[in-house]
Coordinates of C-alpha atoms in Angstrom, one line a residue:
M1 CA -60.0 86.7 -46.8
S2 CA -60.2 84.9 -43.5
F3 CA -59.6 81.2 -42.8
P4 CA -61.3 79.0 -40.2
Q5 CA -59.2 78.9 -37.1
S6 CA -59.4 75.1 -37.0
F7 CA -57.8 75.1 -40.5
L8 CA -55.0 77.4 -39.5
D9 CA -54.3 75.3 -36.3
D10 CA -54.1 72.2 -38.3
L11 CA -51.8 73.8 -40.9
R12 CA -49.4 75.0 -38.2
A13 CA -49.5 71.6 -36.6
R14 CA -48.6 69.7 -39.9
V15 CA -45.9 72.1 -41.1
G16 CA -42.5 71.7 -39.4
L17 CA -41.4 75.2 -38.4
A18 CA -37.7 74.2 -38.3
D19 CA -38.0 72.6 -41.7
I20 CA -39.4 75.8 -43.3
V21 CA -37.0 78.1 -41.5
G22 CA -34.1 75.8 -42.4
T23 CA -34.6 76.4 -46.1
S24 CA -33.3 79.9 -45.7
V25 CA -31.4 79.8 -42.4
K26 CA -28.6 77.4 -41.4
L27 CA -29.9 76.2 -38.1
I28 CA -28.0 74.5 -35.3
K29 CA -29.8 72.4 -32.6
R30 CA -29.1 73.8 -29.1
G31 CA -31.0 71.9 -26.4
R32 CA -34.7 72.2 -27.1
E33 CA -34.3 75.0 -29.7
Y34 CA -32.5 75.8 -32.9
S35 CA -30.4 78.9 -33.5
G36 CA -28.9 80.7 -36.5
L37 CA -28.2 84.0 -38.1
C38 CA -31.3 86.2 -38.3
P39 CA -32.6 86.5 -41.9
F40 CA -34.2 89.9 -41.0
H41 CA -31.1 91.9 -40.1
S42 CA -27.3 91.6 -40.6
E43 CA -25.4 89.9 -37.8
K44 CA -22.2 87.9 -37.2
S45 CA -23.2 86.0 -34.1
P46 CA -26.5 84.1 -34.0
S47 CA -29.3 85.7 -32.1
F48 CA -32.2 84.0 -34.0
T49 CA -33.9 81.1 -32.3
V50 CA -36.6 78.6 -33.4
N51 CA -38.7 76.7 -30.9
E52 CA -40.4 73.8 -32.7
Q53 CA -42.5 72.7 -29.8
K54 CA -44.0 76.1 -29.1
G55 CA -44.3 76.9 -32.8
F56 CA -42.5 80.3 -33.0
Y57 CA -39.3 82.0 -33.9
H58 CA -37.7 85.0 -32.2
C59 CA -34.6 87.2 -32.8
F60 CA -33.1 88.7 -29.7
G61 CA -31.2 91.2 -31.9
C62 CA -34.0 92.9 -33.9
G63 CA -37.0 91.6 -32.1
A64 CA -38.5 89.7 -35.1
H65 CA -41.1 87.2 -33.8
G66 CA -43.8 85.0 -35.4
D67 CA -45.0 81.6 -36.5
V68 CA -44.5 79.6 -39.7
I69 CA -47.0 81.7 -41.6
S70 CA -45.5 85.0 -40.8
F71 CA -42.0 83.7 -41.5
V72 CA -43.0 82.7 -45.1
M73 CA -44.7 86.1 -45.5
N74 CA -41.7 88.1 -44.3
T75 CA -39.0 86.1 -46.1
R76 CA -40.7 85.6 -49.4
G77 CA -42.7 88.9 -49.6
L78 CA -46.1 87.1 -49.7
T79 CA -49.4 88.2 -48.4
F80 CA -51.1 86.2 -45.6
V81 CA -53.3 84.4 -48.0
E82 CA -50.5 83.6 -50.4
A83 CA -48.3 82.2 -47.5
V84 CA -51.1 80.0 -46.3
E85 CA -51.6 78.6 -49.8
V86 CA -47.9 77.9 -50.2
L87 CA -47.7 76.0 -46.9
A88 CA -51.0 74.2 -47.5
N89 CA -49.7 73.0 -50.9
Q90 CA -46.6 71.6 -49.3
V91 CA -48.5 69.4 -46.9
G92 CA -51.3 68.5 -49.3
M93 CA -54.1 70.4 -47.5
D94 CA -57.0 71.9 -49.4
V95 CA -57.4 75.6 -48.8
P96 CA -61.0 76.3 -47.8
K97 CA -62.8 78.9 -49.8
P98 CA -64.6 81.8 -48.0
S99 CA -68.3 81.1 -47.9
R100 CA -71.2 81.4 -45.5
E101 CA -71.1 77.6 -45.2
A102 CA -67.4 77.8 -44.0
Q103 CA -68.3 80.4 -41.4
E104 CA -71.2 78.3 -40.2
R105 CA -68.8 75.3 -39.9
E106 CA -66.4 77.3 -37.9
K107 CA -69.2 78.5 -35.6
K108 CA -70.4 74.9 -35.2
A109 CA -66.8 73.7 -34.4
K110 CA -66.7 76.0 -31.5
T111 CA -70.0 74.6 -30.3
L112 CA -68.7 71.1 -30.8
Y113 CA -65.8 71.9 -28.4
E114 CA -68.3 73.1 -25.9
V115 CA -70.5 70.0 -26.0
M116 CA -67.4 67.8 -25.7
E117 CA -66.2 69.7 -22.7
A118 CA -69.7 69.5 -21.1
A119 CA -69.7 65.7 -21.7
C120 CA -66.3 65.4 -20.1
V121 CA -67.5 67.3 -17.0
F122 CA -70.5 65.0 -16.8
Y123 CA -68.4 61.8 -16.9
E124 CA -66.0 63.3 -14.3
R125 CA -69.0 64.1 -12.0
V126 CA -70.6 60.7 -12.4
L127 CA -67.4 58.9 -11.5
H128 CA -67.7 60.3 -7.9
M129 CA -71.4 59.6 -7.6
P130 CA -73.0 56.3 -6.6
E131 CA -73.6 55.5 -10.3
G132 CA -69.9 55.6 -10.9
R133 CA -68.8 53.6 -7.9
E134 CA -67.8 50.6 -10.1
G135 CA -65.6 52.8 -12.3
L136 CA -63.9 54.5 -9.3
E137 CA -63.2 51.1 -7.7
Y138 CA -61.7 50.0 -11.0
F139 CA -59.3 53.0 -11.1
R140 CA -58.4 52.4 -7.4
R141 CA -57.6 48.8 -8.1
R142 CA -55.3 50.0 -10.9
G143 CA -53.5 52.1 -8.3
L144 CA -54.7 55.6 -9.4
D145 CA -55.0 58.4 -6.8
D146 CA -57.3 61.4 -6.9
K147 CA -54.5 63.6 -8.3
T148 CA -54.0 61.3 -11.3
I149 CA -57.7 60.9 -11.9
A150 CA -58.1 64.7 -11.9
E151 CA -55.0 65.3 -14.1
F152 CA -56.3 62.9 -16.9
R153 CA -59.9 64.0 -16.3
L154 CA -61.0 60.3 -16.0
G155 CA -64.7 59.6 -15.6
F156 CA -67.5 57.1 -15.9
A157 CA -70.4 56.7 -18.3
P158 CA -73.4 55.2 -16.5
D159 CA -75.0 52.1 -17.9
N160 CA -78.0 54.1 -19.1
R161 CA -79.0 54.7 -22.7
G162 CA -80.0 58.3 -22.1
A163 CA -78.1 59.6 -19.1
L164 CA -75.7 61.8 -21.1
K165 CA -78.3 62.9 -23.6
A166 CA -80.6 64.1 -20.8
A167 CA -77.8 65.9 -19.0
L168 CA -76.6 67.8 -22.1
K169 CA -80.2 68.7 -23.1
R170 CA -80.5 70.4 -19.7
E171 CA -77.6 72.5 -20.8
E172 CA -79.5 73.3 -24.0
F173 CA -77.3 71.3 -26.4
D174 CA -79.5 69.7 -29.2
E175 CA -79.4 66.1 -30.4
P176 CA -78.0 66.7 -33.9
L177 CA -74.9 68.4 -32.3
M178 CA -74.4 65.4 -29.9
I179 CA -74.6 63.0 -32.9
E180 CA -72.1 65.1 -34.9
A181 CA -69.8 65.1 -31.9
G182 CA -70.0 61.3 -31.7
L183 CA -71.7 61.3 -28.3
L184 CA -75.0 59.8 -29.5
I185 CA -75.8 57.0 -31.9
E186 CA -78.6 57.6 -34.4
P187 CA -80.3 54.2 -35.2
E188 CA -80.8 53.4 -38.9
D189 CA -84.4 52.8 -38.0
Q190 CA -85.8 56.3 -38.0
G191 CA -88.6 55.2 -35.6
R192 CA -86.1 54.6 -32.8
Q193 CA -84.6 57.2 -30.5
T194 CA -81.0 58.2 -30.3
Y195 CA -79.0 56.8 -27.4
D196 CA -75.7 57.3 -25.6
R197 CA -72.7 55.8 -27.4
F198 CA -70.8 55.1 -24.2
R199 CA -72.5 53.2 -21.5
G200 CA -71.1 51.3 -18.5
R201 CA -67.5 52.3 -19.2
V202 CA -64.7 54.1 -17.5
M203 CA -63.9 57.1 -19.7
F204 CA -60.6 58.5 -20.9
P205 CA -60.9 62.0 -22.5
I206 CA -58.8 62.4 -25.7
L207 CA -57.3 65.9 -26.0
D208 CA -56.0 67.8 -29.0
R209 CA -52.7 69.7 -29.1
R210 CA -54.3 72.7 -27.3
G211 CA -55.7 70.5 -24.5
R212 CA -59.3 70.6 -25.7
V213 CA -61.5 67.5 -25.4
V214 CA -62.2 66.2 -28.9
A215 CA -63.1 62.5 -28.3
F216 CA -63.3 59.8 -25.7
G217 CA -62.1 56.2 -25.2
G218 CA -64.2 54.0 -23.0
R219 CA -63.3 50.7 -21.3
V220 CA -66.1 48.3 -20.5
M221 CA -66.7 46.9 -17.0
G222 CA -66.6 43.1 -17.4
D223 CA -66.1 40.9 -20.4
T224 CA -68.4 42.6 -22.9
K225 CA -67.0 43.2 -26.4
P226 CA -65.5 45.4 -27.6
K227 CA -63.4 45.9 -24.5
Y228 CA -62.3 49.4 -25.6
L229 CA -64.5 51.8 -27.6
N230 CA -63.3 55.1 -29.1
S231 CA -65.3 58.0 -30.5
P232 CA -65.8 57.9 -34.3
D233 CA -64.1 60.4 -36.5
T234 CA -65.8 63.7 -36.3
P235 CA -65.1 67.3 -37.5
L236 CA -62.9 67.6 -34.3
F237 CA -61.3 64.2 -34.2
H238 CA -59.4 62.0 -36.6
K239 CA -57.9 59.0 -34.7
G240 CA -54.9 58.7 -37.1
R241 CA -53.7 62.2 -36.3
L242 CA -53.8 62.5 -32.5
L243 CA -52.1 60.7 -29.7
Y244 CA -53.4 60.0 -26.2
G245 CA -51.5 62.1 -23.7
L246 CA -50.2 64.5 -26.4
P247 CA -50.6 67.8 -24.4
Q248 CA -48.7 66.4 -21.4
A249 CA -46.0 64.9 -23.6
R250 CA -45.6 68.2 -25.5
E251 CA -45.0 69.9 -22.2
A252 CA -42.6 67.2 -21.0
S253 CA -40.6 67.5 -24.3
Q254 CA -39.7 71.0 -23.2
Q255 CA -37.6 69.4 -20.4
D256 CA -36.1 66.9 -22.9
A257 CA -38.1 64.0 -21.5
P258 CA -38.0 60.9 -23.7
I259 CA -41.1 60.5 -25.9
I260 CA -42.4 57.0 -25.5
V261 CA -45.1 55.5 -27.6
T262 CA -46.9 52.7 -25.8
E263 CA -50.1 50.8 -26.6
G264 CA -52.9 51.7 -24.2
Y265 CA -54.4 54.5 -22.1
M266 CA -53.5 52.9 -18.7
D267 CA -50.0 52.3 -20.0
V268 CA -49.6 56.0 -20.6
I269 CA -51.0 56.9 -17.2
A270 CA -48.8 54.3 -15.4
L271 CA -45.7 55.8 -17.1
H272 CA -46.7 59.3 -16.3
R273 CA -47.1 58.4 -12.6
A274 CA -43.6 56.7 -12.7
G275 CA -42.0 59.9 -14.0
F276 CA -42.0 59.1 -17.8
R277 CA -44.2 62.1 -18.7
G278 CA -43.4 61.9 -22.4
A279 CA -45.6 58.8 -22.8
V280 CA -48.3 58.7 -25.5
A281 CA -50.4 56.1 -27.2
P282 CA -52.1 55.8 -30.6
L283 CA -55.9 55.7 -30.5
G284 CA -56.7 52.1 -31.2
T285 CA -54.7 52.0 -34.5
A286 CA -51.2 51.2 -35.6
V287 CA -48.9 54.3 -35.6
T288 CA -49.7 56.4 -38.7
E289 CA -47.4 58.7 -40.7
E290 CA -49.2 61.7 -39.3
Q291 CA -48.6 60.5 -35.8
I292 CA -44.9 59.9 -36.5
G293 CA -44.8 63.5 -37.8
E294 CA -46.4 64.7 -34.6
L295 CA -43.8 62.7 -32.5
W296 CA -40.9 64.3 -34.5
K297 CA -42.1 67.7 -33.5
M298 CA -41.3 66.7 -29.9
T299 CA -38.2 64.7 -30.4
N300 CA -35.9 63.5 -33.1
E301 CA -36.1 59.8 -32.1
P302 CA -39.2 58.8 -30.2
I303 CA -39.2 55.3 -28.7
L304 CA -41.9 52.8 -29.7
C305 CA -42.3 50.6 -26.7
L306 CA -44.4 47.6 -27.8
D307 CA -45.6 44.5 -26.1
G308 CA -43.4 41.4 -26.4
D309 CA -46.0 39.2 -28.2
A310 CA -46.2 38.5 -31.9
A311 CA -48.7 41.3 -32.4
G312 CA -46.3 43.8 -30.8
K313 CA -43.5 42.6 -33.1
R314 CA -45.7 43.0 -36.2
A315 CA -46.7 46.4 -35.0
A316 CA -43.0 47.3 -34.9
V317 CA -42.5 46.2 -38.5
R318 CA -45.6 48.1 -39.6
A319 CA -44.3 51.3 -38.0
A320 CA -40.9 50.8 -39.6
E321 CA -42.5 50.4 -43.0
R322 CA -44.6 53.5 -42.5
A323 CA -41.6 55.6 -41.3
L324 CA -39.2 54.8 -44.2
P325 CA -40.9 56.9 -46.9
I326 CA -41.0 60.0 -44.6
L327 CA -37.5 59.7 -43.0
R328 CA -35.4 62.8 -43.2
P329 CA -32.0 63.8 -41.8
G330 CA -32.0 63.6 -38.0
K331 CA -35.5 62.2 -37.8
S332 CA -35.9 58.5 -37.0
L333 CA -37.4 55.9 -34.6
L334 CA -36.2 53.7 -31.8
F335 CA -37.8 50.4 -30.8
S336 CA -38.1 48.7 -27.4
I337 CA -39.9 45.4 -26.9
L338 CA -41.2 44.5 -23.4
P339 CA -40.8 41.1 -21.9
E340 CA -43.6 38.7 -23.1
G341 CA -46.6 39.0 -21.0
E342 CA -45.7 42.4 -19.6
D343 CA -46.9 45.9 -20.4
P344 CA -45.8 49.3 -18.9
D345 CA -48.7 49.2 -16.5
S346 CA -47.8 45.7 -15.1
L347 CA -44.1 46.4 -15.2
M348 CA -44.5 49.6 -13.1
A349 CA -46.4 47.6 -10.5
G350 CA -43.4 45.5 -9.9
T351 CA -40.8 46.1 -7.2
N352 CA -38.1 47.5 -9.5
G353 CA -40.5 48.7 -12.2
F354 CA -38.8 52.1 -12.9
A355 CA -35.3 50.6 -13.1
S356 CA -36.5 47.7 -15.3
F357 CA -38.3 50.0 -17.7
R358 CA -35.3 52.4 -17.8
K359 CA -33.1 49.5 -18.8
I360 CA -35.5 48.5 -21.6
L361 CA -35.5 52.1 -22.9
D362 CA -31.7 52.2 -22.8
S363 CA -31.5 49.1 -25.0
A364 CA -33.8 50.5 -27.7
V365 CA -32.9 49.4 -31.2
P366 CA -32.5 52.0 -34.0
L367 CA -34.8 51.9 -37.0
A368 CA -31.9 51.1 -39.3
E369 CA -31.1 48.0 -37.2
L370 CA -34.7 46.8 -37.2
V371 CA -35.0 47.3 -41.0
W372 CA -31.8 45.2 -41.5
R373 CA -33.1 42.4 -39.4
M374 CA -36.5 42.4 -41.1
D375 CA -34.9 41.0 -44.2
V376 CA -31.9 39.1 -42.9
A377 CA -33.8 37.2 -40.2
G378 CA -33.4 33.5 -40.7
R379 CA -32.2 33.8 -44.3
A380 CA -29.8 31.3 -45.8
T381 CA -27.1 32.9 -47.8
D382 CA -25.2 29.8 -48.9
T383 CA -25.7 30.2 -52.7
P384 CA -25.2 33.0 -55.2
E385 CA -28.9 33.0 -55.9
R386 CA -29.9 33.3 -52.3
R387 CA -27.4 36.1 -51.8
A388 CA -28.7 37.9 -54.8
A389 CA -32.3 37.5 -53.5
L390 CA -31.3 39.0 -50.2
E391 CA -29.6 42.0 -51.8
A392 CA -32.6 42.6 -54.0
D393 CA -35.0 42.5 -51.0
I394 CA -32.8 44.9 -49.0
Q395 CA -32.6 47.3 -52.0
K396 CA -36.3 47.2 -52.5
R397 CA -36.8 48.0 -48.8
I398 CA -34.3 50.9 -48.9
S399 CA -35.8 52.3 -52.1
A400 CA -39.0 53.3 -50.1
I401 CA -37.0 56.0 -48.4
G402 CA -38.0 59.3 -49.9
D403 CA -35.1 61.5 -48.8
D404 CA -32.0 61.1 -51.0
A405 CA -29.4 61.8 -48.3
V406 CA -31.0 59.3 -45.9
R407 CA -31.4 56.7 -48.6
S408 CA -27.8 57.0 -49.6
Q409 CA -26.7 56.5 -45.9
Y410 CA -28.8 53.4 -45.6
Q411 CA -27.4 52.0 -48.9
S412 CA -23.9 52.6 -47.7
M413 CA -24.4 51.0 -44.3
F414 CA -26.3 48.0 -45.6
R415 CA -23.7 47.5 -48.4
D416 CA -21.0 47.1 -45.7
R417 CA -23.2 44.8 -43.7
I418 CA -24.0 42.6 -46.7
W419 CA -20.2 42.3 -47.4
Q420 CA -19.5 41.4 -43.8
L421 CA -22.4 38.8 -43.8
F422 CA -21.2 37.2 -47.1
K423 CA -17.6 37.3 -45.9
G424 CA -18.6 35.3 -42.8
D425 CA -20.4 32.7 -45.0
R426 CA -17.3 32.3 -47.2
A427 CA -15.1 31.8 -44.2
K428 CA -17.3 29.0 -43.1
G429 CA -17.4 27.4 -46.6
G430 CA -20.5 29.1 -47.8
G431 CA -22.8 26.4 -46.5
S432 CA -24.5 27.8 -43.4
R433 CA -27.0 30.3 -42.3
P434 CA -25.9 33.7 -41.1
A435 CA -24.6 34.1 -37.5
P436 CA -26.9 35.7 -35.0
G437 CA -27.2 39.4 -35.9
G438 CA -26.3 38.7 -39.5
G439 CA -22.5 38.7 -39.0
Y440 CA -22.6 41.6 -36.5
Q441 CA -24.0 39.9 -33.4
N442 CA -24.9 42.5 -30.8
K443 CA -25.5 40.8 -27.4
K444 CA -26.9 44.0 -26.0
F445 CA -30.2 43.4 -27.8
S446 CA -30.7 39.7 -26.8
R447 CA -33.0 39.2 -23.9
G448 CA -34.2 36.3 -21.9
G449 CA -37.9 35.7 -21.7
K450 CA -39.9 33.7 -19.2
G451 CA -38.2 30.7 -17.9
G452 CA -35.0 31.7 -19.5
K453 CA -36.3 31.1 -23.0
K454 CA -34.6 33.5 -25.5
D455 CA -36.6 35.9 -27.5
Y456 CA -35.2 36.1 -30.9
F457 CA -36.9 39.2 -32.0
W458 CA -33.7 41.1 -31.7
E459 CA -31.6 38.1 -32.7
P460 CA -32.9 37.5 -36.2
A461 CA -30.5 35.2 -37.9
G462 CA -30.5 31.5 -37.2
K463 CA -34.2 31.6 -36.5
A464 CA -37.0 33.4 -38.3
V465 CA -38.2 36.5 -36.5
P466 CA -41.8 36.0 -35.4
G467 CA -44.2 38.0 -37.5
M468 CA -41.5 39.1 -40.0
S469 CA -41.9 36.4 -42.7
R470 CA -45.0 35.1 -44.4
P471 CA -46.1 31.6 -43.2
P472 CA -46.1 28.7 -45.7
M473 CA -49.0 28.4 -48.0
Q474 CA -51.7 26.1 -46.6
K475 CA -55.1 25.4 -48.0
R476 CA -56.8 25.7 -44.6
R477 CA -55.3 29.2 -44.0
V478 CA -56.3 30.4 -47.5
V479 CA -59.9 29.4 -46.9
Q480 CA -59.9 31.1 -43.5
D481 CA -58.4 34.2 -45.0
C482 CA -61.2 34.3 -47.6
I483 CA -63.8 33.9 -44.9
L484 CA -62.3 36.8 -42.9
L485 CA -62.4 39.1 -46.0
V486 CA -65.8 38.2 -47.4
T487 CA -67.3 38.6 -43.9
L488 CA -65.9 42.2 -43.7
I489 CA -66.9 43.0 -47.3
N490 CA -70.5 41.8 -46.7
H491 CA -70.6 43.5 -43.3
P492 CA -68.6 46.7 -43.5
H493 CA -69.9 47.8 -40.0
L494 CA -67.5 45.2 -38.6
H495 CA -64.6 47.4 -39.5
E496 CA -64.7 49.4 -36.3
D497 CA -64.3 46.2 -34.2
V498 CA -62.0 44.1 -36.4
G499 CA -60.1 46.5 -38.6
E500 CA -57.1 47.0 -36.4
R501 CA -56.5 43.3 -35.9
L502 CA -56.9 42.6 -39.6
G503 CA -54.5 45.5 -40.2
I504 CA -51.7 43.7 -38.5
Y505 CA -52.6 40.3 -39.9
T506 CA -50.9 38.9 -43.0
C507 CA -52.8 36.6 -45.4
A508 CA -51.1 33.5 -46.5
D509 CA -51.7 34.3 -50.2
S510 CA -50.3 37.5 -51.7
D511 CA -53.4 38.3 -53.8
L512 CA -55.6 37.9 -50.7
D513 CA -53.2 40.1 -48.7
N514 CA -53.4 42.8 -51.4
L515 CA -57.2 42.6 -51.2
R516 CA -57.0 42.8 -47.4
R517 CA -55.0 46.1 -47.6
A518 CA -57.3 47.5 -50.2
V519 CA -60.5 46.8 -48.2
L520 CA -59.0 48.3 -45.1
K521 CA -57.8 51.4 -47.0
L522 CA -61.3 51.9 -48.3
L523 CA -63.0 51.6 -44.9
D524 CA -60.4 53.7 -43.2
G525 CA -61.1 56.5 -45.6
D526 CA -64.9 56.1 -45.5
P527 CA -66.4 53.8 -42.8
G528 CA -69.8 54.4 -44.2
L529 CA -69.3 52.5 -47.4
D530 CA -71.8 49.7 -48.1
S531 CA -70.9 46.3 -49.5
E532 CA -71.7 46.9 -53.1
T533 CA -69.8 50.2 -53.2
I534 CA -66.7 48.4 -51.7
K535 CA -66.9 45.8 -54.4
A536 CA -67.2 48.4 -57.1
H537 CA -64.1 50.2 -55.8
L538 CA -62.1 47.0 -55.6
E539 CA -63.1 46.1 -59.2
R540 CA -61.9 49.5 -60.5
D541 CA -58.6 48.9 -58.7
G542 CA -58.0 45.7 -60.7
L543 CA -59.0 43.3 -57.9
S544 CA -62.1 41.8 -59.5
E545 CA -60.7 38.3 -59.8
T546 CA -59.7 38.2 -56.2
V547 CA -63.0 39.6 -55.1
L548 CA -64.9 36.9 -57.0
R549 CA -62.6 34.3 -55.4
V550 CA -63.6 35.3 -51.9
V551 CA -67.3 36.0 -52.3
G552 CA -68.0 32.8 -54.2
A553 CA -70.4 30.2 -53.1
D554 CA -67.7 27.7 -52.3
I555 CA -66.3 30.0 -49.6
L556 CA -69.7 30.9 -48.2
A557 CA -70.5 27.2 -47.9
H558 CA -67.8 27.1 -45.2
A559 CA -69.3 30.0 -43.3
A560 CA -73.0 31.0 -43.6
F561 CA -72.4 33.8 -41.1
A562 CA -70.5 35.7 -43.8
R563 CA -73.6 36.0 -46.0
P564 CA -74.9 39.6 -46.4
E565 CA -78.3 38.7 -44.9
T566 CA -76.8 37.3 -41.6
P567 CA -77.4 39.6 -38.6
L568 CA -74.3 41.7 -37.7
E569 CA -73.8 40.1 -34.3
R570 CA -73.7 36.6 -35.7
A571 CA -71.3 37.7 -38.4
R572 CA -69.1 39.3 -35.8
A573 CA -69.0 36.2 -33.7
G574 CA -68.2 34.1 -36.7
W575 CA -65.4 36.4 -37.8
E576 CA -63.9 36.3 -34.3
Q577 CA -63.9 32.5 -34.2
V578 CA -62.2 32.2 -37.7
F579 CA -59.7 34.8 -36.9
S580 CA -58.7 33.0 -33.7
M581 CA -58.2 29.8 -35.7
A582 CA -56.3 31.5 -38.5
V583 CA -53.7 33.0 -36.2
S584 CA -53.5 29.9 -34.0
S585 CA -50.6 27.4 -34.3
L586 CA -52.5 24.9 -32.2
E587 CA -55.6 22.7 -32.9
D588 CA -58.6 23.4 -30.7
E589 CA -61.5 21.1 -31.5
E590 CA -64.0 23.1 -29.4
A591 CA -63.3 26.3 -31.2
K592 CA -63.6 24.5 -34.6
Y593 CA -66.9 23.0 -33.5
A594 CA -68.2 26.5 -32.7
V595 CA -67.2 27.7 -36.1
R596 CA -69.0 24.8 -37.8
Q597 CA -72.1 25.6 -35.7
L598 CA -72.0 29.2 -36.9
A599 CA -71.4 28.1 -40.5
A600 CA -74.6 26.1 -40.5
D601 CA -78.2 27.5 -40.6
I602 CA -78.7 26.9 -36.9
S603 CA -81.9 27.7 -35.1
E604 CA -82.4 30.8 -32.9
E605 CA -82.4 28.5 -29.8
E606 CA -79.0 27.0 -30.8
W607 CA -77.7 30.5 -31.5
E608 CA -78.7 31.7 -28.1
R609 CA -77.1 28.7 -26.5
F610 CA -73.9 29.4 -28.4
S611 CA -74.0 33.1 -27.4
H612 CA -74.0 32.2 -23.7
R613 CA -71.0 29.9 -24.3
R614 CA -69.1 32.4 -26.4
D615 CA -67.3 34.3 -23.6
D616 CA -66.3 31.0 -21.9
L617 CA -64.9 29.8 -25.2
A618 CA -62.9 33.1 -25.7
R619 CA -61.4 32.7 -22.2
R620 CA -60.4 29.2 -22.9
R621 CA -58.9 30.1 -26.3
E622 CA -56.7 32.8 -24.7
K623 CA -55.0 30.0 -22.8
V624 CA -54.2 27.8 -25.7
F625 CA -54.0 30.0 -28.8
K626 CA -50.7 31.6 -29.9
L627 CA -50.2 33.9 -32.8
D628 CA -48.9 32.1 -35.9
D629 CA -45.4 33.3 -36.5

């Protein structure tokens, strides 16, 4: 029985070689490798090594050599098929059954790699042609030289609906293959022709672990939305599994370079040029459990380096919550927050960019520290009831940790910290809030922002940490949250544009927030779901009352754009406006006027007039809106 090569590659990538070997061999970390006594012959001094990054083991004594599958075969006496089934079961993968269809899929996968490579070559070529002058000038303005452009295989998609399609057809690739690869869009109207997905954008190829092109990210020239557009999920590409810059980072990890998770393509490239070649970025999503697992294969403690705004801080919390259930001994995360208004790209452009960034990395906060502050931030502990509530919240947080040994260590550490925190309160008479740092102030992590204003993200007590606590219940916010959810439920195609922002947003009402998570989970799993199917799933999940609450006529009366019959572009514009208001701590009358206009049954002429003003409104809002902490 043979398995598709793509399945075996994915299996090897998901299974930790050191974890599997470590079940039968006591391994000791030595530099980039592990060593231990060989399980295949008797020895007193270790000559057996495991290289996690390269995915193989080797014994210098007896010559045994292989990957994780062969190790399971040779140590457990299993056949190849049995070993694959054992490993697949451990990581929750379905073992494909041999069939003619499977063979055809494997053959098609090879062809998909070929068409993606051809598309990449096309975009690279166009960048250096007259049609790509705008893109090349953009990269030059960002400080990129020819070597960097070539290394990352940057390119340009001409602003032409059929340029790539025509070029690939000349190379005898057919349209169905281009559609399956995510390069073409097939209109729902069967009478219309397919057209290029990426147009008028600088192109960033996304590579898999083996350096093969599997997807693209494109940045638009100008202010058109969306600013960044990624390939959809395809047989080759799942955005929650890969990281931009992964092949380069895997190579850098061999030289013990720090693995740094930043937010954007240009941030990764800027860090590589500055010498931080272990930089990677998630692909338009928050960091997922699978991406964390990929990071741990390169280093035990990757550093998440996030922007200093409220969104970056919430992203840190979300990453921490995703990491807790999958923690295991020796594997964790570190967190660095950049000065507000800065990103790695802008920081490296400064005079002392390297030194400044190095200092930020050196002050990274461990995951355990961040988890503690997530619950202690701004909490009063001056009564027995409040102390009991804090203890209960911390215990609930720790209970998410799946590994018994790690969970026990967290419990022990936090028990000591709680005692110190309450001891400090008692010494002050029990009538005050906790001291900065919850009784363990660590000035190393405090940092001055612009104009000397202190950023309390790393100083949680005494002031609520932005983005780490739910805002007070307000009727206006609840209505806005309902509008955001009903618009997405009635227009599921908005998910690609708004899903990530809604993913880091917290609804003011707990029932609405549960619905928000459920809707996003459904659309993350299957972006093609229609509105009625989404409602049916939600009702089966026990959310029927909340669904009825948000899709009711009283909510739609506030926002006509959320109705199912409204054109998608108008629904998108309405959602954007309400989202800006929902996350804003300021009052902006012009923005509210725009939403009222969208909520009414306005004429096409009024709609066109608003469309021309929309970009100007967005620019003005950027200056006055701040995220509601």
